[in-house]
Amino acid sequence: MLPHKKINILIVDDELSIRESLDGWLQQDGYEVETAEDGPTALARIQERHYDIMLLDVKMPKMDGITVLKELKEKNPETAVVMMTAHGAIQDAVEAMKLGAYDYLLKPFDLEELSLTIEKLVQMQTLAMENLILKERVATITRSDNLVGQSPAILKLFETIADVAQSDATVLITGETGTGKELVARAIHTNSPRCYSPFIAINCGAFTEHLLESELFGHEKGAFTDAKYTKKGRLEMANAGTLFLDEVGDISMKMQIDLLRVLETHEFTRVGGTMPLHSDFRVIAATHQDLKESIRNRTFRQDLFYRLNVIHLEVPPLRERVGDIPLLAQHFLRRYATETGKKVDSISPEALELMRRYEWPGNVRELENAIERAVVVGKGRQIKPGDLPFCYPGTGTEEMRNLSLEEVERRHIAQVLAAESGHISNAAKVLRINRTTLYYKIKKYGLAS
Ligand SMILES: Nc1ncnc2c1ncn2[C@@H]1O[C@H](COP(=O)(O)OP(=O)(O)OP(=O)(O)O)[C@@H](O)[C@H]1O
Ligand SMILES: [Mg+2]
């Protein structure tokens, strides 16, 4: 197990003997303990650091516990408070509970009882945190999938993943769109000692600078107009786990500076906050951009690049691992046949051959989409060339043998036009006919250009 952050407790009581006995007892229980002798001192402390729990005496000379509680709930609502009150002053305890205290203990109290109360509280706090990450986790589980592949390139990648998973070093994953970068990042996490803690992904390209900042660092209530509640950031949520910074090449120059600092210290403050927070996360970043090029164009900081690029994984494009295509196609076929309840269970050799020859600019994602569509539109138990969006029958296939010459020409022109995005001059070049002839044929076959 990874070392978890020690729970820290602030004891606030004007009586020295109480402070001392609680301090000693709770330290024996394994907590990090600090003490304050009055309300103003306690409030000064919470400005400086975050406490998980506060044990707070109700009756104190300079400022009573209820006033301290109110202030604390304003400034740091996440600190859980246990009130300490004398017998006979139970109405104070009740009022404190209404104001958001978690529990109260009646003085003189049993130290065993104190231990139990704190233990329960810690469990509850852990639970609240887990709930927060639960949504993220469910998404992870339902989306997580085995990495499929058997080509030499992908087998080498699997080996590297297994190696890298054992270390805590920062990883930069690069590769074209749809190659499986996110899947690789998840695989590193699930094979790492951090696997029982959350995998928190954030798509840095999907937010404006301002939103990204509050997503990453969290924000305090009132930090900006829409900040109605205090919100934990992804950095905090990723504590003891893995933080996946997707599309890291899209981060603004200003945010790059902030991010660099956090990666170096693991310390940060929420937007609108002053309290330094600490989180123990492992970073995996991904991008489809060429960051070295971005450094040359001065849109990406070199120091951040070096910080991220400790271990570099390149996921090869699908066209460079053709050997994986049949396996991946079968994998997606099973998935979508099950999902749609259609009885499709094989891919014809001709369709497979076409898939092997196709370039797959959208890589595995495009293959996945093609199979999904084929399962939906196809008739019969087998996927045929005609079911594939980019395909038209190649020579020698059974379907081809039954086509007229005109039909073959029509399909071929349509295909080339689609590939050239309707650009007539380019399509004419590929077809090696002049533009006038191409216009004529488009008209003849009723093709949209
Ligand atoms: N080796 C693989 N085995 C099984 N499924 C895969 C594999 N690689 C990718 N996929 C699937 O392909 C799709 C795209 O993968 P992923 O989202 O990881 O790609 P990406 O590189 O992050 O893409 P982008 O750059 O567009 O964000 C996902 O549905 C994923 O499950
Ligand atoms: Mg991705």
Coordinates of C-alpha atoms and ligand atoms in Angstrom, one line a residue:
M1 CA 0.0 0.0 0.0
L2 CA 1.1 3.5 -0.6
P3 CA 1.7 5.7 2.4
H4 CA -1.5 7.8 2.9
K5 CA -1.4 11.3 4.3
K6 CA -1.5 11.4 8.0
I7 CA -4.8 12.7 9.5
N8 CA -4.1 16.0 11.3
I9 CA -6.0 17.2 14.3
L10 CA -6.1 20.6 16.0
I11 CA -7.1 20.6 19.6
V12 CA -8.5 23.9 20.9
D13 CA -8.9 24.2 24.6
D14 CA -7.9 26.8 27.2
E15 CA -6.9 24.2 29.8
L16 CA -3.3 23.1 29.5
S17 CA -3.9 19.7 31.2
I18 CA -6.6 18.8 28.7
R19 CA -4.5 19.9 25.7
E20 CA -1.6 17.8 26.9
S21 CA -3.5 14.7 27.7
L22 CA -5.4 14.7 24.4
D23 CA -2.3 15.5 22.5
G24 CA -0.4 12.5 23.9
W25 CA -3.3 10.1 23.5
L26 CA -4.1 11.0 19.9
Q27 CA -0.5 10.9 18.9
Q28 CA -0.4 7.4 20.2
D29 CA -3.4 6.6 17.9
G30 CA -1.2 7.7 15.0
Y31 CA -2.6 11.1 14.3
E32 CA -0.6 14.3 13.7
V33 CA -1.7 16.6 16.5
E34 CA -1.4 20.4 17.1
T35 CA -2.8 22.4 19.9
A36 CA -4.1 26.0 20.4
E37 CA -5.0 27.6 23.7
D38 CA -7.8 29.9 22.5
G39 CA -10.1 30.8 19.6
P40 CA -8.1 33.6 18.0
T41 CA -5.0 31.3 17.9
A42 CA -7.0 28.5 16.3
L43 CA -8.4 30.8 13.6
A44 CA -4.9 32.1 12.8
R45 CA -3.8 28.5 12.4
I46 CA -6.5 27.5 10.0
Q47 CA -5.4 30.3 7.7
E48 CA -2.0 28.6 7.5
R49 CA -2.9 25.0 6.9
H50 CA -5.6 22.6 6.5
Y51 CA -6.8 20.4 9.4
D52 CA -8.9 17.3 8.8
I53 CA -10.4 17.4 12.3
M54 CA -10.7 20.1 15.0
L55 CA -11.5 19.2 18.7
L56 CA -13.1 22.4 20.0
D57 CA -13.9 23.4 23.5
V58 CA -17.1 25.4 23.9
K59 CA -16.3 27.5 26.9
M60 CA -13.1 29.5 26.5
P61 CA -12.3 33.0 27.8
K62 CA -11.3 35.0 24.8
M63 CA -13.7 33.7 22.2
D64 CA -16.2 30.9 22.7
G65 CA -16.2 27.7 20.7
I66 CA -19.4 28.4 18.9
T67 CA -17.9 31.6 17.4
V68 CA -14.8 29.7 16.4
L69 CA -17.0 27.1 14.7
K70 CA -19.0 29.6 12.7
E71 CA -15.8 31.2 11.4
L72 CA -14.3 27.9 10.6
K73 CA -17.3 26.7 8.7
E74 CA -17.1 29.9 6.6
K75 CA -13.4 29.6 5.9
N76 CA -12.9 25.9 5.7
P77 CA -16.1 23.9 5.7
E78 CA -14.2 20.6 5.2
T79 CA -12.6 20.5 8.6
A80 CA -14.8 18.2 10.7
V81 CA -15.4 19.5 14.2
V82 CA -16.0 17.7 17.4
M83 CA -17.1 19.9 20.2
M84 CA -16.1 19.4 23.8
T85 CA -18.5 20.6 26.4
A86 CA -19.1 20.3 30.1
H87 CA -22.0 18.3 31.5
G88 CA -25.0 20.6 31.9
A89 CA -24.1 22.7 28.9
I90 CA -25.7 20.3 26.4
Q91 CA -27.7 23.1 24.7
D92 CA -24.4 24.5 23.5
A93 CA -23.6 21.1 21.9
V94 CA -26.9 21.0 20.2
E95 CA -26.5 24.5 18.8
A96 CA -23.0 23.5 17.6
M97 CA -24.4 20.5 15.8
K98 CA -26.9 22.7 14.0
L99 CA -24.0 24.9 12.9
G100 CA -22.4 21.9 11.3
A101 CA -20.3 20.3 14.1
Y102 CA -20.0 16.5 13.5
D103 CA -20.3 15.4 17.1
Y104 CA -19.8 16.4 20.7
L105 CA -18.1 14.8 23.7
L106 CA -19.1 15.5 27.3
K107 CA -16.4 16.4 29.7
P108 CA -14.8 14.8 31.5
F109 CA -14.6 12.2 28.8
D110 CA -13.3 8.8 28.4
L111 CA -10.3 8.7 26.1
E112 CA -11.4 5.4 24.6
E113 CA -14.6 7.1 23.6
L114 CA -12.6 9.9 22.0
S115 CA -10.6 7.4 20.0
L116 CA -13.8 5.8 18.7
T117 CA -15.4 9.1 17.8
I118 CA -12.3 10.2 15.8
E119 CA -12.0 6.8 14.1
K120 CA -15.6 7.0 13.0
L121 CA -15.1 10.5 11.7
V122 CA -12.0 9.5 9.7
Q123 CA -14.0 6.7 8.1
M124 CA -16.8 9.0 7.2
Q125 CA -14.4 11.5 5.7
T126 CA -12.8 8.8 3.6
L127 CA -16.2 7.7 2.5
A128 CA -17.2 11.3 1.4
M129 CA -14.0 11.5 -0.6
E130 CA -14.7 8.1 -2.1
N131 CA -18.1 9.1 -3.2
L132 CA -16.7 12.0 -5.0
I133 CA -14.4 9.8 -6.9
L134 CA -17.0 7.1 -7.4
K135 CA -18.4 8.7 -10.5
E136 CA -15.0 8.9 -12.0
R137 CA -14.3 5.3 -11.1
V138 CA -17.5 3.9 -12.5
A139 CA -16.7 5.7 -15.8
T140 CA -13.2 4.1 -15.6
I141 CA -14.6 0.6 -15.0
T142 CA -17.2 0.7 -17.7
R143 CA -14.8 2.0 -20.2
S144 CA -11.7 0.1 -19.2
D145 CA -11.0 -2.6 -21.6
N146 CA -8.2 -5.0 -22.3
L147 CA -5.5 -3.8 -24.6
V148 CA -5.8 -6.1 -27.6
G149 CA -2.8 -6.8 -29.9
Q150 CA -0.3 -9.3 -31.0
S151 CA 2.0 -7.4 -33.4
P152 CA 5.7 -7.1 -32.4
A153 CA 5.2 -3.3 -31.9
I154 CA 2.3 -3.7 -29.5
L155 CA 3.9 -6.6 -27.6
K156 CA 6.9 -4.3 -27.0
L157 CA 4.5 -1.6 -25.8
F158 CA 2.8 -4.1 -23.3
E159 CA 6.2 -4.9 -21.9
T160 CA 7.1 -1.3 -21.4
I161 CA 3.7 -0.7 -19.7
A162 CA 4.4 -3.5 -17.3
D163 CA 7.9 -2.0 -16.5
V164 CA 6.7 1.6 -16.2
A165 CA 3.8 0.6 -14.0
Q166 CA 6.2 -0.4 -11.3
S167 CA 7.8 3.0 -11.1
D168 CA 6.4 6.3 -10.1
A169 CA 8.0 8.3 -12.9
T170 CA 6.1 10.7 -15.0
V171 CA 5.1 9.3 -18.4
L172 CA 4.4 11.1 -21.7
I173 CA 2.3 9.1 -24.1
T174 CA 2.3 10.3 -27.7
G175 CA 0.7 9.0 -30.8
E176 CA -1.8 9.8 -33.5
T177 CA -5.5 10.3 -32.7
G178 CA -7.3 7.1 -31.8
T179 CA -4.2 4.9 -31.3
G180 CA -5.2 4.0 -27.7
K181 CA -3.2 6.6 -25.6
E182 CA -5.9 6.8 -22.9
L183 CA -6.2 3.0 -22.8
V184 CA -2.4 2.7 -22.3
A185 CA -2.5 5.3 -19.5
R186 CA -5.3 3.3 -17.7
A187 CA -3.3 0.1 -18.2
I188 CA -0.3 1.7 -16.5
H189 CA -2.5 2.7 -13.6
T190 CA -4.2 -0.6 -13.2
N191 CA -0.9 -2.5 -13.2
S192 CA 0.7 -0.1 -10.7
P193 CA 0.7 -0.2 -6.9
R194 CA -1.6 2.8 -7.1
C195 CA -4.4 0.7 -8.7
Y196 CA -6.6 0.8 -5.6
S197 CA -6.7 4.5 -5.7
P198 CA -8.4 6.6 -8.3
F199 CA -7.4 7.2 -11.9
I200 CA -8.4 10.8 -12.5
A201 CA -8.4 11.9 -16.1
I202 CA -8.8 15.5 -17.4
N203 CA -8.9 16.5 -21.0
C204 CA -6.9 19.7 -20.8
G205 CA -8.0 20.7 -24.3
A206 CA -11.7 20.8 -23.4
F207 CA -11.5 23.7 -21.0
T208 CA -10.8 27.4 -21.1
E209 CA -7.8 28.5 -19.1
H210 CA -9.9 29.8 -16.3
L211 CA -12.1 26.6 -16.1
L212 CA -9.0 24.3 -16.3
E213 CA -7.5 26.1 -13.4
S214 CA -10.5 25.5 -11.2
E215 CA -10.9 21.9 -12.4
L216 CA -7.3 21.1 -11.6
F217 CA -6.8 23.1 -8.4
G218 CA -10.4 23.3 -7.1
H219 CA -11.9 26.5 -5.9
E220 CA -13.1 28.1 -2.7
K221 CA -16.7 29.2 -2.2
G222 CA -17.0 32.7 -3.7
A223 CA -13.7 32.6 -5.6
F224 CA -15.7 33.7 -8.7
T225 CA -19.3 34.4 -9.6
D226 CA -20.3 30.8 -10.2
A227 CA -18.3 29.4 -7.3
K228 CA -21.3 28.7 -5.0
Y229 CA -19.6 25.9 -3.2
T230 CA -16.1 24.9 -2.3
K231 CA -15.0 22.4 -4.8
K232 CA -12.1 19.9 -4.7
G233 CA -9.9 19.9 -7.8
R234 CA -8.7 16.8 -9.7
L235 CA -5.2 17.2 -8.1
E236 CA -6.8 16.5 -4.8
M237 CA -9.0 13.7 -6.1
A238 CA -6.0 12.0 -7.5
N239 CA -4.3 11.7 -4.1
A240 CA -2.5 8.3 -3.8
G241 CA -3.6 7.6 -7.4
T242 CA -2.8 8.6 -10.9
L243 CA -3.6 11.9 -12.7
F244 CA -4.0 11.6 -16.4
L245 CA -3.4 14.9 -18.2
D246 CA -4.9 14.3 -21.7
E247 CA -4.2 16.7 -24.6
V248 CA -1.5 18.3 -22.5
G249 CA -0.2 20.1 -25.6
D250 CA -3.3 22.3 -25.5
I251 CA -2.5 24.0 -22.2
S252 CA -2.0 27.8 -22.3
M253 CA 1.4 29.2 -21.6
K254 CA 0.2 30.7 -18.3
M255 CA -1.2 27.4 -17.0
Q256 CA 1.9 25.6 -18.1
I257 CA 3.9 27.7 -15.5
D258 CA 1.4 26.8 -12.7
L259 CA 1.3 23.1 -13.7
L260 CA 5.1 22.9 -13.7
R261 CA 5.2 24.3 -10.2
V262 CA 2.7 21.7 -9.0
L263 CA 4.5 18.9 -10.7
E264 CA 7.6 19.9 -8.9
T265 CA 6.2 20.4 -5.4
H266 CA 2.9 18.6 -5.4
E267 CA 1.6 21.6 -3.5
F268 CA -1.0 24.0 -4.6
T269 CA -3.9 26.2 -3.4
R270 CA -7.4 26.2 -4.6
V271 CA -8.6 29.2 -6.7
G272 CA -9.5 31.9 -4.3
G273 CA -7.8 30.1 -1.4
T274 CA -4.6 30.7 0.5
M275 CA -4.2 27.4 2.3
P276 CA -1.4 25.2 0.8
L277 CA -2.7 21.7 0.0
H278 CA -0.6 18.6 -0.7
S279 CA -1.5 15.7 -2.9
D280 CA 0.4 12.6 -3.8
F281 CA -0.4 11.7 -7.4
R282 CA 1.5 10.1 -10.3
V283 CA 1.3 12.0 -13.6
I284 CA 0.7 10.5 -17.0
A285 CA 0.3 12.9 -19.8
A286 CA -0.8 12.4 -23.4
T287 CA -0.9 14.4 -26.6
H288 CA -1.3 13.8 -30.3
Q289 CA 0.8 16.9 -30.9
D290 CA 4.5 17.1 -31.7
L291 CA 5.6 18.9 -28.5
K292 CA 9.2 19.4 -29.9
E293 CA 7.6 21.4 -32.7
S294 CA 5.4 23.3 -30.2
I295 CA 8.6 24.2 -28.2
R296 CA 10.1 25.6 -31.4
N297 CA 6.9 27.5 -32.1
R298 CA 7.1 28.8 -28.4
T299 CA 3.6 27.4 -27.6
F300 CA 5.0 24.8 -25.2
R301 CA 7.6 25.3 -22.4
Q302 CA 10.7 23.3 -22.7
D303 CA 11.0 22.9 -18.9
L304 CA 7.5 21.4 -18.7
F305 CA 8.3 19.1 -21.5
Y306 CA 11.3 17.7 -19.7
R307 CA 9.3 17.3 -16.5
L308 CA 6.6 15.3 -18.4
N309 CA 8.9 13.4 -20.7
V310 CA 10.7 11.4 -18.0
I311 CA 9.5 8.2 -19.7
H312 CA 8.3 8.4 -23.3
L313 CA 5.8 6.0 -24.8
E314 CA 4.9 6.2 -28.4
V315 CA 1.8 4.3 -29.5
P316 CA 2.3 3.3 -33.1
P317 CA -0.4 4.1 -35.7
L318 CA -2.6 1.1 -36.7
R319 CA -1.2 1.0 -40.3
E320 CA 2.2 0.1 -38.8
R321 CA 0.7 -2.9 -37.0
V322 CA -1.5 -4.5 -39.5
G323 CA -1.1 -7.8 -37.7
D324 CA -3.4 -6.4 -35.0
I325 CA -6.3 -5.6 -37.3
P326 CA -8.0 -9.1 -37.4
L327 CA -7.7 -9.4 -33.6
L328 CA -9.0 -5.9 -32.9
A329 CA -11.8 -6.3 -35.5
Q330 CA -12.9 -9.6 -33.9
H331 CA -12.7 -8.0 -30.4
F332 CA -15.0 -5.1 -31.5
L333 CA -17.3 -7.5 -33.4
R334 CA -17.9 -9.5 -30.2
R335 CA -18.5 -6.3 -28.2
Y336 CA -21.0 -4.7 -30.6
A337 CA -22.8 -8.0 -31.4
T338 CA -23.4 -8.4 -27.7
E339 CA -24.4 -4.8 -27.3
T340 CA -26.9 -4.8 -30.1
G341 CA -28.0 -8.4 -29.7
K342 CA -27.4 -9.1 -33.4
K343 CA -26.2 -12.5 -34.5
V344 CA -23.0 -11.5 -36.3
D345 CA -20.0 -13.6 -35.5
S346 CA -17.5 -13.5 -38.3
I347 CA -15.8 -11.2 -40.9
S348 CA -15.4 -12.5 -44.4
P349 CA -11.8 -12.9 -45.7
E350 CA -12.5 -10.3 -48.3
A351 CA -13.6 -7.7 -45.8
L352 CA -10.6 -8.5 -43.6
E353 CA -8.3 -8.1 -46.6
L354 CA -9.8 -4.7 -47.3
M355 CA -9.3 -3.7 -43.7
R356 CA -5.6 -4.8 -43.8
R357 CA -5.1 -2.6 -46.8
Y358 CA -6.9 0.5 -45.6
E359 CA -4.8 3.3 -44.1
W360 CA -6.9 4.0 -40.9
P361 CA -6.2 7.7 -40.4
G362 CA -8.4 7.5 -37.3
N363 CA -6.6 4.4 -36.1
V364 CA -8.2 2.0 -33.6
R365 CA -11.1 4.3 -33.0
E366 CA -11.9 4.4 -36.7
L367 CA -11.7 0.6 -36.8
E368 CA -14.0 0.4 -33.8
N369 CA -16.5 2.7 -35.4
A370 CA -16.4 0.8 -38.7
I371 CA -17.1 -2.5 -37.0
E372 CA -19.9 -1.0 -34.9
R373 CA -21.5 0.4 -38.1
A374 CA -21.1 -2.9 -40.0
V375 CA -22.8 -4.8 -37.2
V376 CA -25.7 -2.4 -37.3
V377 CA -26.2 -2.1 -41.0
G378 CA -25.0 -5.6 -42.0
K379 CA -27.4 -8.4 -42.9
G380 CA -26.5 -12.0 -42.1
R381 CA -24.0 -13.5 -39.7
Q382 CA -20.9 -12.3 -41.5
I383 CA -19.4 -8.8 -42.1
K384 CA -18.9 -8.3 -45.9
P385 CA -16.9 -5.7 -47.8
G386 CA -20.1 -3.7 -48.6
D387 CA -20.7 -3.3 -44.9
L388 CA -17.6 -1.3 -44.4
P389 CA -17.9 2.5 -44.8
F390 CA -14.7 3.1 -46.6
C391 CA -14.8 -0.1 -48.7
Y392 CA -16.0 -1.0 -52.0
P393 CA -15.5 -4.5 -53.3
G394 CA -12.0 -5.3 -54.5
T395 CA -11.4 -7.3 -57.7
G396 CA -11.9 -11.0 -57.3
T397 CA -14.5 -10.8 -54.6
E398 CA -17.8 -12.6 -55.2
E399 CA -19.7 -9.3 -54.9
M400 CA -17.5 -7.7 -57.5
R401 CA -17.9 -10.5 -60.0
N402 CA -21.6 -9.7 -60.1
L403 CA -21.2 -6.0 -60.8
S404 CA -21.5 -4.3 -64.2
L405 CA -18.5 -2.4 -65.5
E406 CA -20.4 0.8 -65.1
E407 CA -21.3 0.1 -61.5
V408 CA -17.6 -0.6 -60.7
E409 CA -16.7 2.7 -62.3
R410 CA -19.4 4.6 -60.4
R411 CA -18.3 3.1 -57.1
H412 CA -14.7 3.8 -57.8
I413 CA -15.3 7.5 -58.6
A414 CA -17.5 7.9 -55.6
Q415 CA -14.7 6.4 -53.4
V416 CA -12.0 8.7 -54.8
L417 CA -14.2 11.8 -54.5
A418 CA -14.9 10.9 -50.9
A419 CA -11.2 10.4 -50.2
E420 CA -10.4 13.7 -51.8
S421 CA -13.2 15.5 -49.9
G422 CA -15.0 16.3 -53.1
H423 CA -12.0 18.2 -54.6
I424 CA -12.5 17.8 -58.3
S425 CA -8.9 18.6 -59.5
N426 CA -7.4 16.2 -57.0
A427 CA -9.8 13.4 -57.7
A428 CA -9.2 13.9 -61.5
K429 CA -5.4 13.5 -60.8
V430 CA -5.9 10.3 -58.9
L431 CA -8.2 8.9 -61.6
R432 CA -5.9 10.1 -64.3
I433 CA -8.6 11.7 -66.3
N434 CA -9.2 15.4 -67.0
R435 CA -11.6 17.5 -65.0
T436 CA -14.1 17.8 -67.8
T437 CA -14.4 14.0 -68.1
L438 CA -14.8 13.8 -64.3
Y439 CA -17.6 16.4 -64.3
Y440 CA -19.3 14.4 -67.1
K441 CA -19.1 11.2 -65.2
I442 CA -20.3 12.8 -61.9
K443 CA -23.3 14.0 -63.7
K444 CA -23.9 10.7 -65.5
Y445 CA -23.8 8.7 -62.3
G446 CA -25.6 11.2 -60.2
L447 CA -22.8 11.7 -57.8
A448 CA -22.5 14.7 -55.6
S449 CA -19.1 16.3 -55.9
Ligands
LIG1 N1 -5.1 -2.0 -28.3 C1 -6.4 -1.8 -28.2 N2 -7.2 -2.8 -27.8 C2 -8.6 -2.6 -27.7 N3 -9.2 -1.4 -27.9 C3 -8.4 -0.3 -28.2 C4 -7.0 -0.5 -28.4 N4 -6.5 0.7 -28.7 C5 -7.5 1.6 -28.7 N5 -8.7 1.0 -28.4 C6 -10.0 1.6 -28.4 O1 -10.0 2.6 -29.4 C7 -10.7 3.8 -28.9 C8 -9.7 4.9 -28.9 O2 -8.7 4.8 -27.9 P1 -8.2 5.9 -27.0 O3 -9.3 6.8 -26.6 O4 -7.4 5.4 -25.9 O5 -7.3 6.7 -28.1 P2 -6.5 8.1 -27.9 O6 -5.1 7.8 -28.5 O7 -6.5 8.5 -26.5 O8 -7.2 9.0 -28.9 P3 -7.3 10.6 -29.0 O9 -5.9 11.1 -29.4 O10 -8.3 10.9 -30.1 O11 -7.7 11.1 -27.7 C9 -11.2 3.4 -27.5 O12 -12.5 3.0 -27.6 C10 -10.3 2.3 -27.1 O13 -11.0 1.4 -26.2
MG2 MG -7.5 10.3 -25.9

